Amino acid sequence: MRSFLAALTALAGVALAQPGQAQVAIGETGITLTTTGTYASDYLFRGISQTRSRMAYQGTSEAVHSSGVYVGGFISNVHYQGWDARQEIDVNGGYRVTLADFNFDFGGIGYLYPGYTRPPGGTSPVLDYAEIYAKVTREIGPVNLLASVNYSPNYFGRSGTGVYVEGGADWKTGVWDVTLGGRVGYQWIQRNTVFGTPDYAWWSISLTREFPVANIGTIVASIGYYDTSISKQDCVFGTNQNICDARALASIAFRF
């Protein structure tokens, strides 16, 4: 439930209409670097709030080689009821290639909570986990279509096998340079009672606009609506946490 220097994922649509990123070449190495800082009204991961409906402060960075190999990271504040985890750091890497107008992305990601202290006795779960993923996108005129699948052998909180699928589209409307994005995803979890929810779907619709700042970078503003199929009584199983409900999410990011 998470991510280091990735911007509007929470709102432009991890999360979500993700605009193209500025890139800075590093000498003659063939490597380009993208960095983004984001301030958002919440941190949503697959539709569920990771900050208990509080503000999120995030950063994302990615280095990509001309061969298609890349590494990246993401950091954000988090706030889970009953646990002392206060930050999440994600590290990922993979390979991107374009074949027959389809853009493929294969890689892995680790979700880490370095500030979390697990009490003695094993009464609280281990939060760190890892996933592998495969993604594909295809541009058709002003529309970018996308689909992805993630697999974890032991999902968040040691909740067993986790499988996640997502699909969506981003449409460059041509009106005020606004991009309209939509996402729908579904999360399967082996041990639902450990994770705290049943298997569930989530969906979003968002509007995003970029504002270039000459010789500095780009400001990206986004606002969207997010919801899940999880009922209030099934959200962290009866703890009455307001983290699975429908909500609006706004964010502003600076990419340089």
PDB file of C-alpha atoms in Angstrom:
ATOM      1  CA  MET A   1       0.000   0.000   0.000  1.00  0.00           C
ATOM      2  CA  ARG A   2       2.367   2.687  -1.004  1.00  0.00           C
ATOM      3  CA  SER A   3       5.492   4.328  -3.046  1.00  0.00           C
ATOM      4  CA  PHE A   4       9.757   7.135  -3.504  1.00  0.00           C
ATOM      5  CA  LEU A   5       9.307  10.120  -5.658  1.00  0.00           C
ATOM      6  CA  ALA A   6       6.229   9.292  -7.747  1.00  0.00           C
ATOM      7  CA  ALA A   7       3.804  12.083  -8.010  1.00  0.00           C
ATOM      8  CA  LEU A   8       0.262  11.995  -9.010  1.00  0.00           C
ATOM      9  CA  THR A   9      -0.139   8.371  -8.703  1.00  0.00           C
ATOM     10  CA  ALA A  10      -2.468   9.086  -5.917  1.00  0.00           C
ATOM     11  CA  LEU A  11      -4.516  11.334  -7.981  1.00  0.00           C
ATOM     12  CA  ALA A  12      -3.646  11.473 -11.565  1.00  0.00           C
ATOM     13  CA  GLY A  13      -4.480   7.856 -11.343  1.00  0.00           C
ATOM     14  CA  VAL A  14      -0.658   4.987  -9.046  1.00  0.00           C
ATOM     15  CA  ALA A  15      -1.862   5.446  -8.705  1.00  0.00           C
ATOM     16  CA  LEU A  16      -4.521   7.277 -12.437  1.00  0.00           C
ATOM     17  CA  ALA A  17      -3.839   9.545 -15.275  1.00  0.00           C
ATOM     18  CA  GLN A  18      -0.087   9.722 -15.170  1.00  0.00           C
ATOM     19  CA  PRO A  19       1.278  12.465 -17.413  1.00  0.00           C
ATOM     20  CA  GLY A  20       4.541  12.086 -19.313  1.00  0.00           C
ATOM     21  CA  GLN A  21       7.632  12.796 -17.227  1.00  0.00           C
ATOM     22  CA  ALA A  22      10.415  15.294 -17.862  1.00  0.00           C
ATOM     23  CA  GLN A  23      13.831  13.723 -18.233  1.00  0.00           C
ATOM     24  CA  VAL A  24      17.359  14.949 -17.502  1.00  0.00           C
ATOM     25  CA  ALA A  25      20.223  13.272 -19.352  1.00  0.00           C
ATOM     26  CA  ILE A  26      23.240  12.272 -17.247  1.00  0.00           C
ATOM     27  CA  GLY A  27      26.260  13.014 -19.411  1.00  0.00           C
ATOM     28  CA  GLU A  28      26.952  10.432 -22.129  1.00  0.00           C
ATOM     29  CA  THR A  29      25.869   7.469 -20.001  1.00  0.00           C
ATOM     30  CA  GLY A  30      22.607   6.902 -21.851  1.00  0.00           C
ATOM     31  CA  ILE A  31      20.789   7.381 -18.546  1.00  0.00           C
ATOM     32  CA  THR A  32      17.996   9.864 -17.981  1.00  0.00           C
ATOM     33  CA  LEU A  33      16.667  10.849 -14.570  1.00  0.00           C
ATOM     34  CA  THR A  34      13.156  11.971 -13.611  1.00  0.00           C
ATOM     35  CA  THR A  35      12.288  13.348 -10.170  1.00  0.00           C
ATOM     36  CA  THR A  36       8.892  14.446  -8.839  1.00  0.00           C
ATOM     37  CA  GLY A  37       7.670  15.846  -5.535  1.00  0.00           C
ATOM     38  CA  THR A  38       3.967  15.681  -4.684  1.00  0.00           C
ATOM     39  CA  TYR A  39       1.562  17.124  -2.126  1.00  0.00           C
ATOM     40  CA  ALA A  40      -1.799  15.336  -2.053  1.00  0.00           C
ATOM     41  CA  SER A  41      -4.967  15.375   0.028  1.00  0.00           C
ATOM     42  CA  ASP A  42      -4.587  11.632   0.700  1.00  0.00           C
ATOM     43  CA  TYR A  43      -2.434   8.643  -0.208  1.00  0.00           C
ATOM     44  CA  LEU A  44      -4.566   6.017  -1.902  1.00  0.00           C
ATOM     45  CA  PHE A  45      -3.148   2.636  -2.821  1.00  0.00           C
ATOM     46  CA  ARG A  46      -5.543   0.548  -4.892  1.00  0.00           C
ATOM     47  CA  GLY A  47      -8.415   2.623  -3.570  1.00  0.00           C
ATOM     48  CA  ILE A  48      -7.572   2.353   0.164  1.00  0.00           C
ATOM     49  CA  SER A  49      -6.186   5.287   2.154  1.00  0.00           C
ATOM     50  CA  GLN A  50      -2.688   4.731   3.566  1.00  0.00           C
ATOM     51  CA  THR A  51      -2.753   7.934   5.627  1.00  0.00           C
ATOM     52  CA  ARG A  52      -6.202   7.518   7.241  1.00  0.00           C
ATOM     53  CA  SER A  53      -7.592  10.343   5.088  1.00  0.00           C
ATOM     54  CA  ARG A  54      -4.722  12.724   5.949  1.00  0.00           C
ATOM     55  CA  MET A  55      -2.432  14.730   3.673  1.00  0.00           C
ATOM     56  CA  ALA A  56       0.374  12.918   1.847  1.00  0.00           C
ATOM     57  CA  TYR A  57       3.889  14.164   1.071  1.00  0.00           C
ATOM     58  CA  GLN A  58       5.610  12.091  -1.563  1.00  0.00           C
ATOM     59  CA  GLY A  59       8.636  11.881  -3.813  1.00  0.00           C
ATOM     60  CA  THR A  60       9.499   9.725  -6.796  1.00  0.00           C
ATOM     61  CA  SER A  61      12.700   9.257  -8.785  1.00  0.00           C
ATOM     62  CA  GLU A  62      13.550   7.018 -11.713  1.00  0.00           C
ATOM     63  CA  ALA A  63      16.712   6.427 -13.746  1.00  0.00           C
ATOM     64  CA  VAL A  64      16.228   4.873 -17.197  1.00  0.00           C
ATOM     65  CA  HIS A  65      18.985   3.572 -19.487  1.00  0.00           C
ATOM     66  CA  SER A  66      18.633   3.775 -23.262  1.00  0.00           C
ATOM     67  CA  SER A  67      18.547  -0.036 -23.323  1.00  0.00           C
ATOM     68  CA  GLY A  68      15.190   0.022 -21.508  1.00  0.00           C
ATOM     69  CA  VAL A  69      16.524  -1.036 -18.105  1.00  0.00           C
ATOM     70  CA  TYR A  70      15.388   1.187 -15.224  1.00  0.00           C
ATOM     71  CA  VAL A  71      15.489   1.550 -11.450  1.00  0.00           C
ATOM     72  CA  GLY A  72      13.361   3.792  -9.293  1.00  0.00           C
ATOM     73  CA  GLY A  73      12.084   4.632  -5.858  1.00  0.00           C
ATOM     74  CA  PHE A  74       9.160   6.232  -4.057  1.00  0.00           C
ATOM     75  CA  ILE A  75       8.688   7.598  -0.537  1.00  0.00           C
ATOM     76  CA  SER A  76       5.542   8.696   1.280  1.00  0.00           C
ATOM     77  CA  ASN A  77       4.210   9.256   4.748  1.00  0.00           C
ATOM     78  CA  VAL A  78       1.731   6.623   5.985  1.00  0.00           C
ATOM     79  CA  HIS A  79      -0.473   6.268   9.043  1.00  0.00           C
ATOM     80  CA  TYR A  80      -1.995   2.926  10.070  1.00  0.00           C
ATOM     81  CA  GLN A  81      -4.219   2.594  13.114  1.00  0.00           C
ATOM     82  CA  GLY A  82      -2.463   0.711  15.939  1.00  0.00           C
ATOM     83  CA  TRP A  83       0.953   0.566  14.188  1.00  0.00           C
ATOM     84  CA  ASP A  84       3.882   2.984  14.425  1.00  0.00           C
ATOM     85  CA  ALA A  85       4.797   2.884  10.713  1.00  0.00           C
ATOM     86  CA  ARG A  86       5.175   6.474   9.558  1.00  0.00           C
ATOM     87  CA  GLN A  87       6.828   6.129   6.160  1.00  0.00           C
ATOM     88  CA  GLU A  88       6.863   3.826   3.205  1.00  0.00           C
ATOM     89  CA  ILE A  89       9.780   3.456   0.820  1.00  0.00           C
ATOM     90  CA  ASP A  90       9.382   1.515  -2.407  1.00  0.00           C
ATOM     91  CA  VAL A  91      12.234   0.385  -4.637  1.00  0.00           C
ATOM     92  CA  ASN A  92      11.665  -1.039  -8.087  1.00  0.00           C
ATOM     93  CA  GLY A  93      13.443  -2.014 -11.260  1.00  0.00           C
ATOM     94  CA  GLY A  94      12.695  -3.598 -14.576  1.00  0.00           C
ATOM     95  CA  TYR A  95      12.853  -3.500 -18.345  1.00  0.00           C
ATOM     96  CA  ARG A  96      10.724  -1.677 -20.922  1.00  0.00           C
ATOM     97  CA  VAL A  97      10.470  -2.527 -24.606  1.00  0.00           C
ATOM     98  CA  THR A  98       8.200  -1.525 -27.509  1.00  0.00           C
ATOM     99  CA  LEU A  99       6.928  -4.216 -29.866  1.00  0.00           C
ATOM    100  CA  ALA A 100       4.386  -3.663 -32.651  1.00  0.00           C
ATOM    101  CA  ASP A 101       3.197  -0.341 -31.160  1.00  0.00           C
ATOM    102  CA  PHE A 102       2.688  -1.916 -27.731  1.00  0.00           C
ATOM    103  CA  ASN A 103       4.830  -0.702 -24.821  1.00  0.00           C
ATOM    104  CA  PHE A 104       5.707  -3.491 -22.380  1.00  0.00           C
ATOM    105  CA  ASP A 105       7.100  -3.095 -18.868  1.00  0.00           C
ATOM    106  CA  PHE A 106       8.335  -6.042 -16.776  1.00  0.00           C
ATOM    107  CA  GLY A 107       9.757  -5.633 -13.290  1.00  0.00           C
ATOM    108  CA  GLY A 108       9.613  -6.043  -9.551  1.00  0.00           C
ATOM    109  CA  ILE A 109       8.955  -3.780  -6.582  1.00  0.00           C
ATOM    110  CA  GLY A 110       9.660  -3.968  -2.860  1.00  0.00           C
ATOM    111  CA  TYR A 111       7.481  -2.135  -0.314  1.00  0.00           C
ATOM    112  CA  LEU A 112       9.428  -1.243   2.832  1.00  0.00           C
ATOM    113  CA  TYR A 113       8.422   0.361   6.155  1.00  0.00           C
ATOM    114  CA  PRO A 114      11.729   1.211   7.845  1.00  0.00           C
ATOM    115  CA  GLY A 115      10.175   3.111  10.776  1.00  0.00           C
ATOM    116  CA  TYR A 116       7.878   0.280  11.795  1.00  0.00           C
ATOM    117  CA  THR A 117       8.595  -1.491  15.080  1.00  0.00           C
ATOM    118  CA  ARG A 118       7.075  -4.938  15.436  1.00  0.00           C
ATOM    119  CA  PRO A 119       6.173  -5.567  19.102  1.00  0.00           C
ATOM    120  CA  PRO A 120       7.568  -8.713  20.782  1.00  0.00           C
ATOM    121  CA  GLY A 121       5.456 -11.832  20.693  1.00  0.00           C
ATOM    122  CA  GLY A 122       4.458 -11.708  17.036  1.00  0.00           C
ATOM    123  CA  THR A 123       1.091 -10.033  17.694  1.00  0.00           C
ATOM    124  CA  SER A 124       1.633  -7.496  14.900  1.00  0.00           C
ATOM    125  CA  PRO A 125       2.337  -8.432  11.274  1.00  0.00           C
ATOM    126  CA  VAL A 126       5.460  -7.959   9.203  1.00  0.00           C
ATOM    127  CA  LEU A 127       4.523  -5.207   6.740  1.00  0.00           C
ATOM    128  CA  ASP A 128       7.313  -5.428   4.126  1.00  0.00           C
ATOM    129  CA  TYR A 129       6.510  -7.368   0.967  1.00  0.00           C
ATOM    130  CA  ALA A 130       7.408  -7.629  -2.725  1.00  0.00           C
ATOM    131  CA  GLU A 131       5.613  -7.963  -6.060  1.00  0.00           C
ATOM    132  CA  ILE A 132       6.493  -8.711  -9.662  1.00  0.00           C
ATOM    133  CA  TYR A 133       4.538  -7.011 -12.412  1.00  0.00           C
ATOM    134  CA  ALA A 134       3.844  -6.849 -16.130  1.00  0.00           C
ATOM    135  CA  LYS A 135       2.310  -3.822 -17.824  1.00  0.00           C
ATOM    136  CA  VAL A 136       1.318  -2.924 -21.361  1.00  0.00           C
ATOM    137  CA  THR A 137       0.186   0.368 -22.913  1.00  0.00           C
ATOM    138  CA  ARG A 138      -0.921   1.362 -26.400  1.00  0.00           C
ATOM    139  CA  GLU A 139      -1.562   4.835 -27.773  1.00  0.00           C
ATOM    140  CA  ILE A 140      -4.422   5.215 -30.235  1.00  0.00           C
ATOM    141  CA  GLY A 141      -4.682   8.833 -31.294  1.00  0.00           C
ATOM    142  CA  PRO A 142      -5.293  10.972 -28.183  1.00  0.00           C
ATOM    143  CA  VAL A 143      -6.076   7.904 -26.033  1.00  0.00           C
ATOM    144  CA  ASN A 144      -3.540   5.835 -24.112  1.00  0.00           C
ATOM    145  CA  LEU A 145      -4.837   2.394 -23.092  1.00  0.00           C
ATOM    146  CA  LEU A 146      -3.183   0.392 -20.336  1.00  0.00           C
ATOM    147  CA  ALA A 147      -3.371  -2.911 -18.478  1.00  0.00           C
ATOM    148  CA  SER A 148      -1.256  -4.503 -15.753  1.00  0.00           C
ATOM    149  CA  VAL A 149      -1.000  -7.509 -13.464  1.00  0.00           C
ATOM    150  CA  ASN A 150       0.911  -7.770 -10.152  1.00  0.00           C
ATOM    151  CA  TYR A 151       1.749 -10.887  -8.169  1.00  0.00           C
ATOM    152  CA  SER A 152       3.002 -11.166  -4.591  1.00  0.00           C
ATOM    153  CA  PRO A 153       3.876 -14.506  -2.949  1.00  0.00           C
ATOM    154  CA  ASN A 154       3.113 -12.963   0.447  1.00  0.00           C
ATOM    155  CA  TYR A 155       1.124  -9.733   0.335  1.00  0.00           C
ATOM    156  CA  PHE A 156       0.953  -6.839   2.827  1.00  0.00           C
ATOM    157  CA  GLY A 157       0.983  -7.987   6.466  1.00  0.00           C
ATOM    158  CA  ARG A 158       1.869 -11.560   5.455  1.00  0.00           C
ATOM    159  CA  SER A 159      -1.638 -12.075   4.096  1.00  0.00           C
ATOM    160  CA  GLY A 160      -0.608 -14.774   1.630  1.00  0.00           C
ATOM    161  CA  THR A 161      -0.700 -14.782  -2.151  1.00  0.00           C
ATOM    162  CA  GLY A 162      -1.886 -11.511  -3.666  1.00  0.00           C
ATOM    163  CA  VAL A 163      -2.891 -11.029  -7.289  1.00  0.00           C
ATOM    164  CA  TYR A 164      -3.873  -7.638  -8.674  1.00  0.00           C
ATOM    165  CA  VAL A 165      -5.134  -6.641 -12.139  1.00  0.00           C
ATOM    166  CA  GLU A 166      -5.807  -3.149 -13.452  1.00  0.00           C
ATOM    167  CA  GLY A 167      -7.004  -1.544 -16.654  1.00  0.00           C
ATOM    168  CA  GLY A 168      -7.649   2.002 -17.742  1.00  0.00           C
ATOM    169  CA  ALA A 169      -7.306   4.790 -20.244  1.00  0.00           C
ATOM    170  CA  ASP A 170      -6.080   8.383 -20.445  1.00  0.00           C
ATOM    171  CA  TRP A 171      -7.660  10.740 -22.975  1.00  0.00           C
ATOM    172  CA  LYS A 172      -6.037  13.998 -24.039  1.00  0.00           C
ATOM    173  CA  THR A 173      -9.265  15.926 -24.421  1.00  0.00           C
ATOM    174  CA  GLY A 174      -7.813  18.889 -26.314  1.00  0.00           C
ATOM    175  CA  VAL A 175      -9.766  21.194 -23.988  1.00  0.00           C
ATOM    176  CA  TRP A 176      -7.511  23.467 -21.850  1.00  0.00           C
ATOM    177  CA  ASP A 177      -4.811  20.765 -22.153  1.00  0.00           C
ATOM    178  CA  VAL A 178      -6.757  18.577 -19.707  1.00  0.00           C
ATOM    179  CA  THR A 179      -6.293  14.789 -19.614  1.00  0.00           C
ATOM    180  CA  LEU A 180      -9.247  12.669 -18.507  1.00  0.00           C
ATOM    181  CA  GLY A 181      -8.193   9.391 -16.882  1.00  0.00           C
ATOM    182  CA  GLY A 182     -10.063   6.360 -15.635  1.00  0.00           C
ATOM    183  CA  ARG A 183      -8.924   3.223 -13.802  1.00  0.00           C
ATOM    184  CA  VAL A 184     -10.520   0.033 -12.547  1.00  0.00           C
ATOM    185  CA  GLY A 185      -8.679  -2.651 -10.566  1.00  0.00           C
ATOM    186  CA  TYR A 186      -9.308  -5.843  -8.624  1.00  0.00           C
ATOM    187  CA  GLN A 187      -7.292  -7.265  -5.717  1.00  0.00           C
ATOM    188  CA  TRP A 188      -7.359 -10.934  -4.711  1.00  0.00           C
ATOM    189  CA  ILE A 189      -5.929 -11.807  -1.273  1.00  0.00           C
ATOM    190  CA  GLN A 190      -5.373 -15.341   0.021  1.00  0.00           C
ATOM    191  CA  ARG A 191      -5.811 -14.603   3.740  1.00  0.00           C
ATOM    192  CA  ASN A 192      -8.511 -11.963   3.877  1.00  0.00           C
ATOM    193  CA  THR A 193      -8.828 -12.058   7.649  1.00  0.00           C
ATOM    194  CA  VAL A 194      -5.122 -11.192   7.996  1.00  0.00           C
ATOM    195  CA  PHE A 195      -5.273  -8.361   5.460  1.00  0.00           C
ATOM    196  CA  GLY A 196      -8.498  -6.948   6.875  1.00  0.00           C
ATOM    197  CA  THR A 197     -10.812  -6.804   3.833  1.00  0.00           C
ATOM    198  CA  PRO A 198     -12.446  -9.204   1.398  1.00  0.00           C
ATOM    199  CA  ASP A 199     -11.229  -9.387  -2.181  1.00  0.00           C
ATOM    200  CA  TYR A 200     -12.324  -6.100  -3.721  1.00  0.00           C
ATOM    201  CA  ALA A 201     -12.604  -3.851  -6.754  1.00  0.00           C
ATOM    202  CA  TRP A 202     -11.767  -0.162  -6.936  1.00  0.00           C
ATOM    203  CA  TRP A 203     -12.219   2.508  -9.593  1.00  0.00           C
ATOM    204  CA  SER A 204     -11.403   6.137 -10.292  1.00  0.00           C
ATOM    205  CA  ILE A 205     -11.910   9.013 -12.692  1.00  0.00           C
ATOM    206  CA  SER A 206      -9.614  12.031 -12.708  1.00  0.00           C
ATOM    207  CA  LEU A 207      -8.708  15.255 -14.487  1.00  0.00           C
ATOM    208  CA  THR A 208      -5.070  16.296 -14.861  1.00  0.00           C
ATOM    209  CA  ARG A 209      -3.361  19.340 -16.335  1.00  0.00           C
ATOM    210  CA  GLU A 210       0.305  20.251 -16.715  1.00  0.00           C
ATOM    211  CA  PHE A 211       1.745  23.763 -16.379  1.00  0.00           C
ATOM    212  CA  PRO A 212       5.303  24.010 -17.776  1.00  0.00           C
ATOM    213  CA  VAL A 213       7.677  26.359 -15.957  1.00  0.00           C
ATOM    214  CA  ALA A 214      10.350  27.549 -18.382  1.00  0.00           C
ATOM    215  CA  ASN A 215      13.862  26.219 -17.678  1.00  0.00           C
ATOM    216  CA  ILE A 216      12.765  24.676 -14.364  1.00  0.00           C
ATOM    217  CA  GLY A 217      10.205  21.883 -14.714  1.00  0.00           C
ATOM    218  CA  THR A 218       6.485  21.203 -14.814  1.00  0.00           C
ATOM    219  CA  ILE A 219       3.675  21.694 -12.298  1.00  0.00           C
ATOM    220  CA  VAL A 220       1.038  18.962 -12.515  1.00  0.00           C
ATOM    221  CA  ALA A 221      -2.385  19.497 -10.931  1.00  0.00           C
ATOM    222  CA  SER A 222      -4.969  16.740 -10.604  1.00  0.00           C
ATOM    223  CA  ILE A 223      -8.329  16.051  -9.025  1.00  0.00           C
ATOM    224  CA  GLY A 224     -10.323  12.832  -9.061  1.00  0.00           C
ATOM    225  CA  TYR A 225     -13.000  10.598  -7.563  1.00  0.00           C
ATOM    226  CA  TYR A 226     -12.121   7.199  -6.048  1.00  0.00           C
ATOM    227  CA  ASP A 227     -14.225   4.381  -4.626  1.00  0.00           C
ATOM    228  CA  THR A 228     -14.061   0.681  -3.684  1.00  0.00           C
ATOM    229  CA  SER A 229     -16.487  -2.214  -3.435  1.00  0.00           C
ATOM    230  CA  ILE A 230     -15.648  -2.648   0.292  1.00  0.00           C
ATOM    231  CA  SER A 231     -18.547  -1.957   2.657  1.00  0.00           C
ATOM    232  CA  LYS A 232     -17.926  -0.024   5.880  1.00  0.00           C
ATOM    233  CA  GLN A 233     -18.295  -3.139   8.054  1.00  0.00           C
ATOM    234  CA  ASP A 234     -15.790  -5.029   5.876  1.00  0.00           C
ATOM    235  CA  CYS A 235     -13.162  -2.266   5.894  1.00  0.00           C
ATOM    236  CA  VAL A 236     -10.477  -3.548   8.273  1.00  0.00           C
ATOM    237  CA  PHE A 237     -13.276  -5.813   9.519  1.00  0.00           C
ATOM    238  CA  GLY A 238     -15.399  -3.716  11.806  1.00  0.00           C
ATOM    239  CA  THR A 239     -12.876  -1.168  13.102  1.00  0.00           C
ATOM    240  CA  ASN A 240     -14.920   1.697  11.571  1.00  0.00           C
ATOM    241  CA  GLN A 241     -11.890   3.177   9.851  1.00  0.00           C
ATOM    242  CA  ASN A 242     -12.773   5.637   7.118  1.00  0.00           C
ATOM    243  CA  ILE A 243     -10.165   4.377   4.650  1.00  0.00           C
ATOM    244  CA  CYS A 244     -12.188   2.379   2.096  1.00  0.00           C
ATOM    245  CA  ASP A 245     -14.991   4.873   1.395  1.00  0.00           C
ATOM    246  CA  ALA A 246     -15.577   6.948  -1.717  1.00  0.00           C
ATOM    247  CA  ARG A 247     -13.655  10.212  -1.749  1.00  0.00           C
ATOM    248  CA  ALA A 248     -12.283  13.043  -3.820  1.00  0.00           C
ATOM    249  CA  LEU A 249      -8.516  13.303  -4.091  1.00  0.00           C
ATOM    250  CA  ALA A 250      -6.539  16.374  -5.140  1.00  0.00           C
ATOM    251  CA  SER A 251      -2.815  16.720  -5.671  1.00  0.00           C
ATOM    252  CA  ILE A 252      -0.197  19.098  -6.982  1.00  0.00           C
ATOM    253  CA  ALA A 253       3.214  17.917  -8.109  1.00  0.00           C
ATOM    254  CA  PHE A 254       6.425  19.493  -9.348  1.00  0.00           C
ATOM    255  CA  ARG A 255       8.393  17.456 -11.855  1.00  0.00           C
ATOM    256  CA  PHE A 256      11.965  18.355 -12.730  1.00  0.00           C
TER     257      PHE A 256
END
